[in-house]
Structures are given as C-alpha cells and as structure tokens.
Amino acid sequence: MQPEEIMNQLFEPLSDDEIDRLGRFLLARIDDDAATDGKDEGVLDVSELDGLFTAIVSGPVVIQPSRWLPAVWGDFQPIWDSAEDFESVVSLLVRHMNSIASMLMEQPEDFEPLFLEREVDGKTYPIVDEWCEGYVRGVALAADQWEVGGLQMTVLLAPIRAFTHETHWYAHERAKDAEVDNIRNAITPNVREIHAYWLARRDEPPPISAPVRRAEPSVGRNEPCPCGSGKKYKHCCLH
C-alpha cells in the first residue's frame, strides 16, 4: 500500500460497525468485578470519546498520543493480546480523531457532536452529558493554555460545563426546563466557535516578554517565604 493510501485511510470516518466495535471495547476493557471506587475509569463510550477528541483538535496546542491515550484509559489501561490488537484499536481512535479535525477544518458548519439519544413516548431526546464530560477531559490536558482565552473562552465553554461534574451538573440540578434546552442548543455552535478561536491563534507568535529584573535578592530555599505564610520557601511559593 502506498503512503498516500495509508494517509487517506487514517482520515476515513468510522463506519457504524466500527463505532459500535470501539464502543464495546471501551466498555469491556474494565472487568465487571474490577474495583473502581476512587479510580478514574477513563472514557467508557464513543460519545465521551468524541467529546474528548473534539476538545483536543480544537484547542490551543497539539496534544500528542502519549498524553491523550492515558486520558482515554484512565486507571484501566487495556491488556493487549497482541501488537495487532493494539494497532487495530489505536487505528480506530486515530481515524475518529482525524475525521473530527477534518470536519472542523473543512466543513465546520456541518460539524455535529456525537451525542447519545433516548426515546421517551415516541420522542427522541439528545443526551449530552457524556460528550460534555469528554470535552472537559480534553480541555484539562492543556488547562493552562485554555485559560489564555480568558472571559471569552469561559463564556464559550459554559454550556458544555453546565452538563458536567465541574458545575455539579448545573443544567440538570439548577436550571429551569426551558433553560436546559437553550443551554444544550448552545453547545454545537459554541464548539465551532471555540475551534475557530484557537485556529486563528495557533500560528501567532508568542508575546515577547521583557527580561525579568529582580528588585530584591533571590530568596533561599530554606528561608521564610516572602509571601508571609510562615513556611520555608521550598515548601511554599517555590513548590
């Protein structure tokens, strides 16, 4: 197979069967009798994975697989039967991430999050919680860089965080019924805007900082911290 063909395959969207296979794998990698209390179970379904990957490809910096794979597994990294099994699953992960990135770059107006759904009395309702939890998991991988977005980024992220543990599920616990729909409907356009925001800034050179000149002598590691805490510097602000 030619390199170009291999590259094209890595950007090929997953089929419905492949999405189902990936979802089953994410859930089955943790044994039913495994002790999960107090542990990070990682990503358990494709909707949460979709949210995680959307945040990663939309953010201010590139996140390498060596960092995002542990976020997928949490404390329950799979035990692989063979190198082929590992490569097969990782290929599905990479293809799904690449297809999200391609859609946001080339056809952002057509991008749609992979929400779960439930049917009540013949009517279908989107379930966004898992997707939103995945998204904030992705943001956490580069939290300091996301904070550079300031108030504008806080506002854009608010509808996503409203359906997560970060806000104690504000949208479900404290928002009114009509407001919940408005918050949910804001997620998709905000995600598109977040991607555009960081895309416009990725190629900008970092601000040039003026040389730092100390007004006072440097504080020794074992001296009292100048912040006034009473602790040694090595146990306070230096740490």
PDB file of C-alpha atoms in Angstrom:
ATOM      1  CA  MET A   1       0.000   0.000   0.000  1.00  0.00           C
ATOM      2  CA  GLN A   2       1.318   3.430  -0.980  1.00  0.00           C
ATOM      3  CA  PRO A   3       1.979   6.097   1.700  1.00  0.00           C
ATOM      4  CA  GLU A   4      -0.772   8.267   0.214  1.00  0.00           C
ATOM      5  CA  GLU A   5      -3.274   5.419   0.521  1.00  0.00           C
ATOM      6  CA  ILE A   6      -2.268   4.818   4.135  1.00  0.00           C
ATOM      7  CA  MET A   7      -2.697   8.525   4.910  1.00  0.00           C
ATOM      8  CA  ASN A   8      -6.132   8.578   3.287  1.00  0.00           C
ATOM      9  CA  GLN A   9      -7.188   5.608   5.393  1.00  0.00           C
ATOM     10  CA  LEU A  10      -6.188   7.418   8.582  1.00  0.00           C
ATOM     11  CA  PHE A  11      -8.667  10.184   7.715  1.00  0.00           C
ATOM     12  CA  GLU A  12     -11.515   7.858   6.750  1.00  0.00           C
ATOM     13  CA  PRO A  13     -14.533   8.277   9.083  1.00  0.00           C
ATOM     14  CA  LEU A  14     -15.519   5.232  11.085  1.00  0.00           C
ATOM     15  CA  SER A  15     -18.415   3.146   9.837  1.00  0.00           C
ATOM     16  CA  ASP A  16     -21.364   2.432  12.120  1.00  0.00           C
ATOM     17  CA  ASP A  17     -19.976  -1.064  12.725  1.00  0.00           C
ATOM     18  CA  GLU A  18     -16.569   0.335  13.650  1.00  0.00           C
ATOM     19  CA  ILE A  19     -18.142   2.842  16.033  1.00  0.00           C
ATOM     20  CA  ASP A  20     -20.057   0.005  17.699  1.00  0.00           C
ATOM     21  CA  ARG A  21     -16.891  -2.069  17.932  1.00  0.00           C
ATOM     22  CA  LEU A  22     -14.967   0.790  19.505  1.00  0.00           C
ATOM     23  CA  GLY A  23     -17.773   1.468  21.970  1.00  0.00           C
ATOM     24  CA  ARG A  24     -17.881  -2.178  23.038  1.00  0.00           C
ATOM     25  CA  PHE A  25     -14.119  -2.197  23.509  1.00  0.00           C
ATOM     26  CA  LEU A  26     -14.099   0.943  25.672  1.00  0.00           C
ATOM     27  CA  LEU A  27     -16.703  -0.545  27.996  1.00  0.00           C
ATOM     28  CA  ALA A  28     -15.421  -4.135  28.051  1.00  0.00           C
ATOM     29  CA  ARG A  29     -11.810  -3.209  28.929  1.00  0.00           C
ATOM     30  CA  ILE A  30     -12.892  -2.902  32.588  1.00  0.00           C
ATOM     31  CA  ASP A  31     -13.942  -6.187  34.186  1.00  0.00           C
ATOM     32  CA  ASP A  32     -17.355  -6.214  35.827  1.00  0.00           C
ATOM     33  CA  ASP A  33     -15.760  -7.223  39.137  1.00  0.00           C
ATOM     34  CA  ALA A  34     -12.953  -4.648  38.963  1.00  0.00           C
ATOM     35  CA  ALA A  35     -12.587  -2.312  41.950  1.00  0.00           C
ATOM     36  CA  THR A  36     -13.406   1.136  40.534  1.00  0.00           C
ATOM     37  CA  ASP A  37     -14.098   3.168  43.690  1.00  0.00           C
ATOM     38  CA  GLY A  38     -11.877   6.224  43.775  1.00  0.00           C
ATOM     39  CA  LYS A  39     -10.333   5.390  40.409  1.00  0.00           C
ATOM     40  CA  ASP A  40     -10.537   7.053  37.012  1.00  0.00           C
ATOM     41  CA  GLU A  41     -12.389   4.730  34.662  1.00  0.00           C
ATOM     42  CA  GLY A  42     -11.354   6.777  31.656  1.00  0.00           C
ATOM     43  CA  VAL A  43     -13.617   7.003  28.621  1.00  0.00           C
ATOM     44  CA  LEU A  44     -16.420   4.437  28.602  1.00  0.00           C
ATOM     45  CA  ASP A  45     -18.364   5.214  25.424  1.00  0.00           C
ATOM     46  CA  VAL A  46     -17.902   6.692  21.972  1.00  0.00           C
ATOM     47  CA  SER A  47     -19.866   9.852  22.796  1.00  0.00           C
ATOM     48  CA  GLU A  48     -17.436  10.735  25.592  1.00  0.00           C
ATOM     49  CA  LEU A  49     -14.550   9.833  23.286  1.00  0.00           C
ATOM     50  CA  ASP A  50     -15.984  12.140  20.619  1.00  0.00           C
ATOM     51  CA  GLY A  51     -16.097  14.986  23.133  1.00  0.00           C
ATOM     52  CA  LEU A  52     -12.534  14.331  24.279  1.00  0.00           C
ATOM     53  CA  PHE A  53     -11.188  14.281  20.736  1.00  0.00           C
ATOM     54  CA  THR A  54     -13.176  17.368  19.727  1.00  0.00           C
ATOM     55  CA  ALA A  55     -11.572  19.359  22.541  1.00  0.00           C
ATOM     56  CA  ILE A  56      -8.112  18.044  21.664  1.00  0.00           C
ATOM     57  CA  VAL A  57      -8.305  19.006  17.979  1.00  0.00           C
ATOM     58  CA  SER A  58      -9.994  22.332  18.803  1.00  0.00           C
ATOM     59  CA  GLY A  59      -7.612  23.572  21.471  1.00  0.00           C
ATOM     60  CA  PRO A  60      -4.663  25.954  21.592  1.00  0.00           C
ATOM     61  CA  VAL A  61      -1.864  23.348  21.438  1.00  0.00           C
ATOM     62  CA  VAL A  62      -1.136  19.970  19.890  1.00  0.00           C
ATOM     63  CA  ILE A  63      -1.673  17.051  22.273  1.00  0.00           C
ATOM     64  CA  GLN A  64       0.426  14.005  21.456  1.00  0.00           C
ATOM     65  CA  PRO A  65      -0.974  10.437  21.670  1.00  0.00           C
ATOM     66  CA  SER A  66       1.364   9.770  24.589  1.00  0.00           C
ATOM     67  CA  ARG A  67      -0.768  12.237  26.552  1.00  0.00           C
ATOM     68  CA  TRP A  68      -4.270  11.628  25.238  1.00  0.00           C
ATOM     69  CA  LEU A  69      -4.161   7.840  25.289  1.00  0.00           C
ATOM     70  CA  PRO A  70      -3.779   7.752  29.107  1.00  0.00           C
ATOM     71  CA  ALA A  71      -6.790  10.090  29.282  1.00  0.00           C
ATOM     72  CA  VAL A  72      -8.796   7.525  27.310  1.00  0.00           C
ATOM     73  CA  TRP A  73      -7.766   4.602  29.529  1.00  0.00           C
ATOM     74  CA  GLY A  74      -7.772   6.329  32.912  1.00  0.00           C
ATOM     75  CA  ASP A  75      -6.580   3.879  35.565  1.00  0.00           C
ATOM     76  CA  PHE A  76      -7.622   0.904  33.442  1.00  0.00           C
ATOM     77  CA  GLN A  77      -5.175   0.588  30.587  1.00  0.00           C
ATOM     78  CA  PRO A  78      -6.086  -2.417  28.412  1.00  0.00           C
ATOM     79  CA  ILE A  79      -4.061  -5.612  28.446  1.00  0.00           C
ATOM     80  CA  TRP A  80      -3.363  -6.377  24.807  1.00  0.00           C
ATOM     81  CA  ASP A  81      -3.294  -9.921  23.465  1.00  0.00           C
ATOM     82  CA  SER A  82      -1.036  -8.883  20.599  1.00  0.00           C
ATOM     83  CA  ALA A  83       0.550  -5.914  18.889  1.00  0.00           C
ATOM     84  CA  GLU A  84      -2.031  -6.326  16.128  1.00  0.00           C
ATOM     85  CA  ASP A  85      -4.892  -5.831  18.595  1.00  0.00           C
ATOM     86  CA  PHE A  86      -3.262  -2.659  19.912  1.00  0.00           C
ATOM     87  CA  GLU A  87      -2.688  -1.289  16.416  1.00  0.00           C
ATOM     88  CA  SER A  88      -6.247  -2.118  15.374  1.00  0.00           C
ATOM     89  CA  VAL A  89      -7.848  -0.221  18.258  1.00  0.00           C
ATOM     90  CA  VAL A  90      -5.455   2.731  18.089  1.00  0.00           C
ATOM     91  CA  SER A  91      -6.114   2.965  14.356  1.00  0.00           C
ATOM     92  CA  LEU A  92      -9.828   3.375  15.077  1.00  0.00           C
ATOM     93  CA  LEU A  93      -9.067   6.041  17.674  1.00  0.00           C
ATOM     94  CA  VAL A  94      -6.776   7.989  15.358  1.00  0.00           C
ATOM     95  CA  ARG A  95      -9.203   7.769  12.443  1.00  0.00           C
ATOM     96  CA  HIS A  96     -12.039   9.107  14.563  1.00  0.00           C
ATOM     97  CA  MET A  97      -9.922  11.982  15.860  1.00  0.00           C
ATOM     98  CA  ASN A  98      -8.725  12.819  12.356  1.00  0.00           C
ATOM     99  CA  SER A  99     -12.249  12.790  10.939  1.00  0.00           C
ATOM    100  CA  ILE A 100     -13.356  15.273  13.620  1.00  0.00           C
ATOM    101  CA  ALA A 101     -10.383  17.518  12.872  1.00  0.00           C
ATOM    102  CA  SER A 102     -11.030  17.311   9.133  1.00  0.00           C
ATOM    103  CA  MET A 103     -14.701  18.220   9.528  1.00  0.00           C
ATOM    104  CA  LEU A 104     -13.948  21.203  11.763  1.00  0.00           C
ATOM    105  CA  MET A 105     -11.257  22.436   9.386  1.00  0.00           C
ATOM    106  CA  GLU A 106     -13.019  21.905   6.072  1.00  0.00           C
ATOM    107  CA  GLN A 107     -16.758  21.990   6.834  1.00  0.00           C
ATOM    108  CA  PRO A 108     -17.217  23.477  10.309  1.00  0.00           C
ATOM    109  CA  GLU A 109     -20.827  24.423   9.583  1.00  0.00           C
ATOM    110  CA  ASP A 110     -21.602  20.702   9.171  1.00  0.00           C
ATOM    111  CA  PHE A 111     -19.882  19.539  12.347  1.00  0.00           C
ATOM    112  CA  GLU A 112     -22.183  17.820  14.835  1.00  0.00           C
ATOM    113  CA  PRO A 113     -21.154  16.287  18.182  1.00  0.00           C
ATOM    114  CA  LEU A 114     -21.824  12.581  18.590  1.00  0.00           C
ATOM    115  CA  PHE A 115     -24.472  12.844  21.302  1.00  0.00           C
ATOM    116  CA  LEU A 116     -26.279   9.845  22.714  1.00  0.00           C
ATOM    117  CA  GLU A 117     -30.060   9.677  22.419  1.00  0.00           C
ATOM    118  CA  ARG A 118     -33.014   8.305  24.328  1.00  0.00           C
ATOM    119  CA  GLU A 119     -36.615   7.855  23.315  1.00  0.00           C
ATOM    120  CA  VAL A 120     -39.492   8.814  25.608  1.00  0.00           C
ATOM    121  CA  ASP A 121     -43.108   8.465  24.486  1.00  0.00           C
ATOM    122  CA  GLY A 122     -42.064   8.235  20.874  1.00  0.00           C
ATOM    123  CA  LYS A 123     -39.917  11.378  21.021  1.00  0.00           C
ATOM    124  CA  THR A 124     -36.125  11.336  20.777  1.00  0.00           C
ATOM    125  CA  TYR A 125     -34.052  13.449  23.175  1.00  0.00           C
ATOM    126  CA  PRO A 126     -30.289  14.091  22.969  1.00  0.00           C
ATOM    127  CA  ILE A 127     -28.146  13.081  25.930  1.00  0.00           C
ATOM    128  CA  VAL A 128     -25.149  15.393  26.042  1.00  0.00           C
ATOM    129  CA  ASP A 129     -23.623  14.680  29.457  1.00  0.00           C
ATOM    130  CA  GLU A 130     -21.125  12.028  28.370  1.00  0.00           C
ATOM    131  CA  TRP A 131     -19.972  14.099  25.403  1.00  0.00           C
ATOM    132  CA  CYS A 132     -19.501  17.168  27.598  1.00  0.00           C
ATOM    133  CA  GLU A 133     -17.563  15.178  30.205  1.00  0.00           C
ATOM    134  CA  GLY A 134     -15.253  14.018  27.439  1.00  0.00           C
ATOM    135  CA  TYR A 135     -14.783  17.574  26.221  1.00  0.00           C
ATOM    136  CA  VAL A 136     -13.771  18.926  29.632  1.00  0.00           C
ATOM    137  CA  ARG A 137     -11.419  15.944  29.994  1.00  0.00           C
ATOM    138  CA  GLY A 138      -9.763  17.129  26.784  1.00  0.00           C
ATOM    139  CA  VAL A 139      -9.580  20.733  27.981  1.00  0.00           C
ATOM    140  CA  ALA A 140      -7.878  19.546  31.173  1.00  0.00           C
ATOM    141  CA  LEU A 141      -4.974  18.147  29.145  1.00  0.00           C
ATOM    142  CA  ALA A 142      -3.886  21.722  28.379  1.00  0.00           C
ATOM    143  CA  ALA A 143      -5.729  23.670  31.065  1.00  0.00           C
ATOM    144  CA  ASP A 144      -3.162  26.485  31.373  1.00  0.00           C
ATOM    145  CA  GLN A 145      -3.201  27.170  27.647  1.00  0.00           C
ATOM    146  CA  TRP A 146      -7.010  27.178  27.509  1.00  0.00           C
ATOM    147  CA  GLU A 147      -7.091  29.761  30.301  1.00  0.00           C
ATOM    148  CA  VAL A 148      -5.315  32.211  27.984  1.00  0.00           C
ATOM    149  CA  GLY A 149      -8.689  32.551  26.238  1.00  0.00           C
ATOM    150  CA  GLY A 150      -9.899  34.498  29.260  1.00  0.00           C
ATOM    151  CA  LEU A 151     -13.514  35.565  29.657  1.00  0.00           C
ATOM    152  CA  GLN A 152     -14.441  34.839  26.060  1.00  0.00           C
ATOM    153  CA  MET A 153     -13.376  31.209  26.412  1.00  0.00           C
ATOM    154  CA  THR A 154     -15.118  30.925  29.786  1.00  0.00           C
ATOM    155  CA  VAL A 155     -18.366  32.063  28.181  1.00  0.00           C
ATOM    156  CA  LEU A 156     -17.987  29.708  25.216  1.00  0.00           C
ATOM    157  CA  LEU A 157     -17.272  26.725  27.474  1.00  0.00           C
ATOM    158  CA  ALA A 158     -20.114  27.461  29.896  1.00  0.00           C
ATOM    159  CA  PRO A 159     -22.843  25.439  28.096  1.00  0.00           C
ATOM    160  CA  ILE A 160     -20.520  22.426  27.915  1.00  0.00           C
ATOM    161  CA  ARG A 161     -19.514  22.626  31.561  1.00  0.00           C
ATOM    162  CA  ALA A 162     -23.165  23.006  32.591  1.00  0.00           C
ATOM    163  CA  PHE A 163     -23.659  19.289  31.866  1.00  0.00           C
ATOM    164  CA  THR A 164     -20.583  18.060  33.761  1.00  0.00           C
ATOM    165  CA  HIS A 165     -19.294  17.383  37.241  1.00  0.00           C
ATOM    166  CA  GLU A 166     -17.308  20.650  37.097  1.00  0.00           C
ATOM    167  CA  THR A 167     -20.533  22.598  37.741  1.00  0.00           C
ATOM    168  CA  HIS A 168     -22.248  19.779  39.640  1.00  0.00           C
ATOM    169  CA  TRP A 169     -24.425  19.294  36.539  1.00  0.00           C
ATOM    170  CA  TYR A 170     -25.865  22.806  36.725  1.00  0.00           C
ATOM    171  CA  ALA A 171     -28.099  22.249  33.701  1.00  0.00           C
ATOM    172  CA  HIS A 172     -29.875  19.358  35.418  1.00  0.00           C
ATOM    173  CA  GLU A 173     -29.771  20.434  39.035  1.00  0.00           C
ATOM    174  CA  ARG A 174     -30.500  24.161  38.983  1.00  0.00           C
ATOM    175  CA  ALA A 175     -31.539  25.302  35.527  1.00  0.00           C
ATOM    176  CA  LYS A 176     -35.213  25.565  34.578  1.00  0.00           C
ATOM    177  CA  ASP A 177     -36.615  23.195  31.936  1.00  0.00           C
ATOM    178  CA  ALA A 178     -36.748  25.797  29.180  1.00  0.00           C
ATOM    179  CA  GLU A 179     -33.259  26.981  30.057  1.00  0.00           C
ATOM    180  CA  VAL A 180     -31.876  23.442  29.782  1.00  0.00           C
ATOM    181  CA  ASP A 181     -32.878  23.307  26.120  1.00  0.00           C
ATOM    182  CA  ASN A 182     -31.262  26.677  25.460  1.00  0.00           C
ATOM    183  CA  ILE A 183     -28.028  25.604  27.162  1.00  0.00           C
ATOM    184  CA  ARG A 184     -27.967  22.310  25.254  1.00  0.00           C
ATOM    185  CA  ASN A 185     -28.636  24.033  21.936  1.00  0.00           C
ATOM    186  CA  ALA A 186     -25.703  26.377  22.515  1.00  0.00           C
ATOM    187  CA  ILE A 187     -23.163  23.549  22.698  1.00  0.00           C
ATOM    188  CA  THR A 188     -22.699  22.850  18.976  1.00  0.00           C
ATOM    189  CA  PRO A 189     -22.333  26.466  17.743  1.00  0.00           C
ATOM    190  CA  ASN A 190     -20.041  27.226  20.662  1.00  0.00           C
ATOM    191  CA  VAL A 191     -17.834  24.246  19.832  1.00  0.00           C
ATOM    192  CA  ARG A 192     -17.488  25.505  16.262  1.00  0.00           C
ATOM    193  CA  GLU A 193     -16.611  28.975  17.551  1.00  0.00           C
ATOM    194  CA  ILE A 194     -14.065  27.582  20.016  1.00  0.00           C
ATOM    195  CA  HIS A 195     -12.304  25.737  17.218  1.00  0.00           C
ATOM    196  CA  ALA A 196     -12.239  28.877  15.076  1.00  0.00           C
ATOM    197  CA  TYR A 197     -10.962  30.936  18.021  1.00  0.00           C
ATOM    198  CA  TRP A 198      -7.918  28.766  18.659  1.00  0.00           C
ATOM    199  CA  LEU A 199      -7.299  28.058  14.980  1.00  0.00           C
ATOM    200  CA  ALA A 200      -6.869  31.776  14.361  1.00  0.00           C
ATOM    201  CA  ARG A 201      -4.304  31.972  17.165  1.00  0.00           C
ATOM    202  CA  ARG A 202      -2.195  28.843  16.719  1.00  0.00           C
ATOM    203  CA  ASP A 203       0.134  30.498  14.231  1.00  0.00           C
ATOM    204  CA  GLU A 204       0.501  33.733  16.174  1.00  0.00           C
ATOM    205  CA  PRO A 205       3.964  34.208  17.677  1.00  0.00           C
ATOM    206  CA  PRO A 206       4.044  34.205  21.473  1.00  0.00           C
ATOM    207  CA  PRO A 207       4.284  37.619  23.122  1.00  0.00           C
ATOM    208  CA  ILE A 208       7.823  38.781  23.764  1.00  0.00           C
ATOM    209  CA  SER A 209       8.399  39.202  27.467  1.00  0.00           C
ATOM    210  CA  ALA A 210      10.707  41.835  28.838  1.00  0.00           C
ATOM    211  CA  PRO A 211      13.729  40.498  30.756  1.00  0.00           C
ATOM    212  CA  VAL A 212      12.919  39.903  34.400  1.00  0.00           C
ATOM    213  CA  ARG A 213      14.950  42.041  36.772  1.00  0.00           C
ATOM    214  CA  ARG A 214      14.752  41.259  40.441  1.00  0.00           C
ATOM    215  CA  ALA A 215      14.027  44.232  42.698  1.00  0.00           C
ATOM    216  CA  GLU A 216      15.150  42.191  45.702  1.00  0.00           C
ATOM    217  CA  PRO A 217      17.761  39.473  46.246  1.00  0.00           C
ATOM    218  CA  SER A 218      16.717  35.902  45.462  1.00  0.00           C
ATOM    219  CA  VAL A 219      15.128  34.003  48.349  1.00  0.00           C
ATOM    220  CA  GLY A 220      16.934  30.867  49.537  1.00  0.00           C
ATOM    221  CA  ARG A 221      15.085  27.537  49.554  1.00  0.00           C
ATOM    222  CA  ASN A 222      15.215  27.281  53.355  1.00  0.00           C
ATOM    223  CA  GLU A 223      14.407  30.920  54.101  1.00  0.00           C
ATOM    224  CA  PRO A 224      10.912  32.119  55.106  1.00  0.00           C
ATOM    225  CA  CYS A 225       8.724  32.609  52.049  1.00  0.00           C
ATOM    226  CA  PRO A 226       8.282  36.319  51.202  1.00  0.00           C
ATOM    227  CA  CYS A 227       4.544  35.784  50.762  1.00  0.00           C
ATOM    228  CA  GLY A 228       4.183  35.867  54.561  1.00  0.00           C
ATOM    229  CA  SER A 229       2.876  32.330  55.013  1.00  0.00           C
ATOM    230  CA  GLY A 230       5.475  31.500  57.627  1.00  0.00           C
ATOM    231  CA  LYS A 231       6.560  28.418  55.655  1.00  0.00           C
ATOM    232  CA  LYS A 232      10.002  27.845  54.188  1.00  0.00           C
ATOM    233  CA  TYR A 233      10.242  28.977  50.592  1.00  0.00           C
ATOM    234  CA  LYS A 234      10.847  25.427  49.315  1.00  0.00           C
ATOM    235  CA  HIS A 235       7.548  24.311  50.836  1.00  0.00           C
ATOM    236  CA  CYS A 236       5.511  27.307  49.691  1.00  0.00           C
ATOM    237  CA  CYS A 237       5.828  29.508  46.599  1.00  0.00           C
ATOM    238  CA  LEU A 238       8.889  27.684  45.271  1.00  0.00           C
ATOM    239  CA  HIS A 239       6.868  24.468  45.285  1.00  0.00           C
TER     240      HIS A 239
END
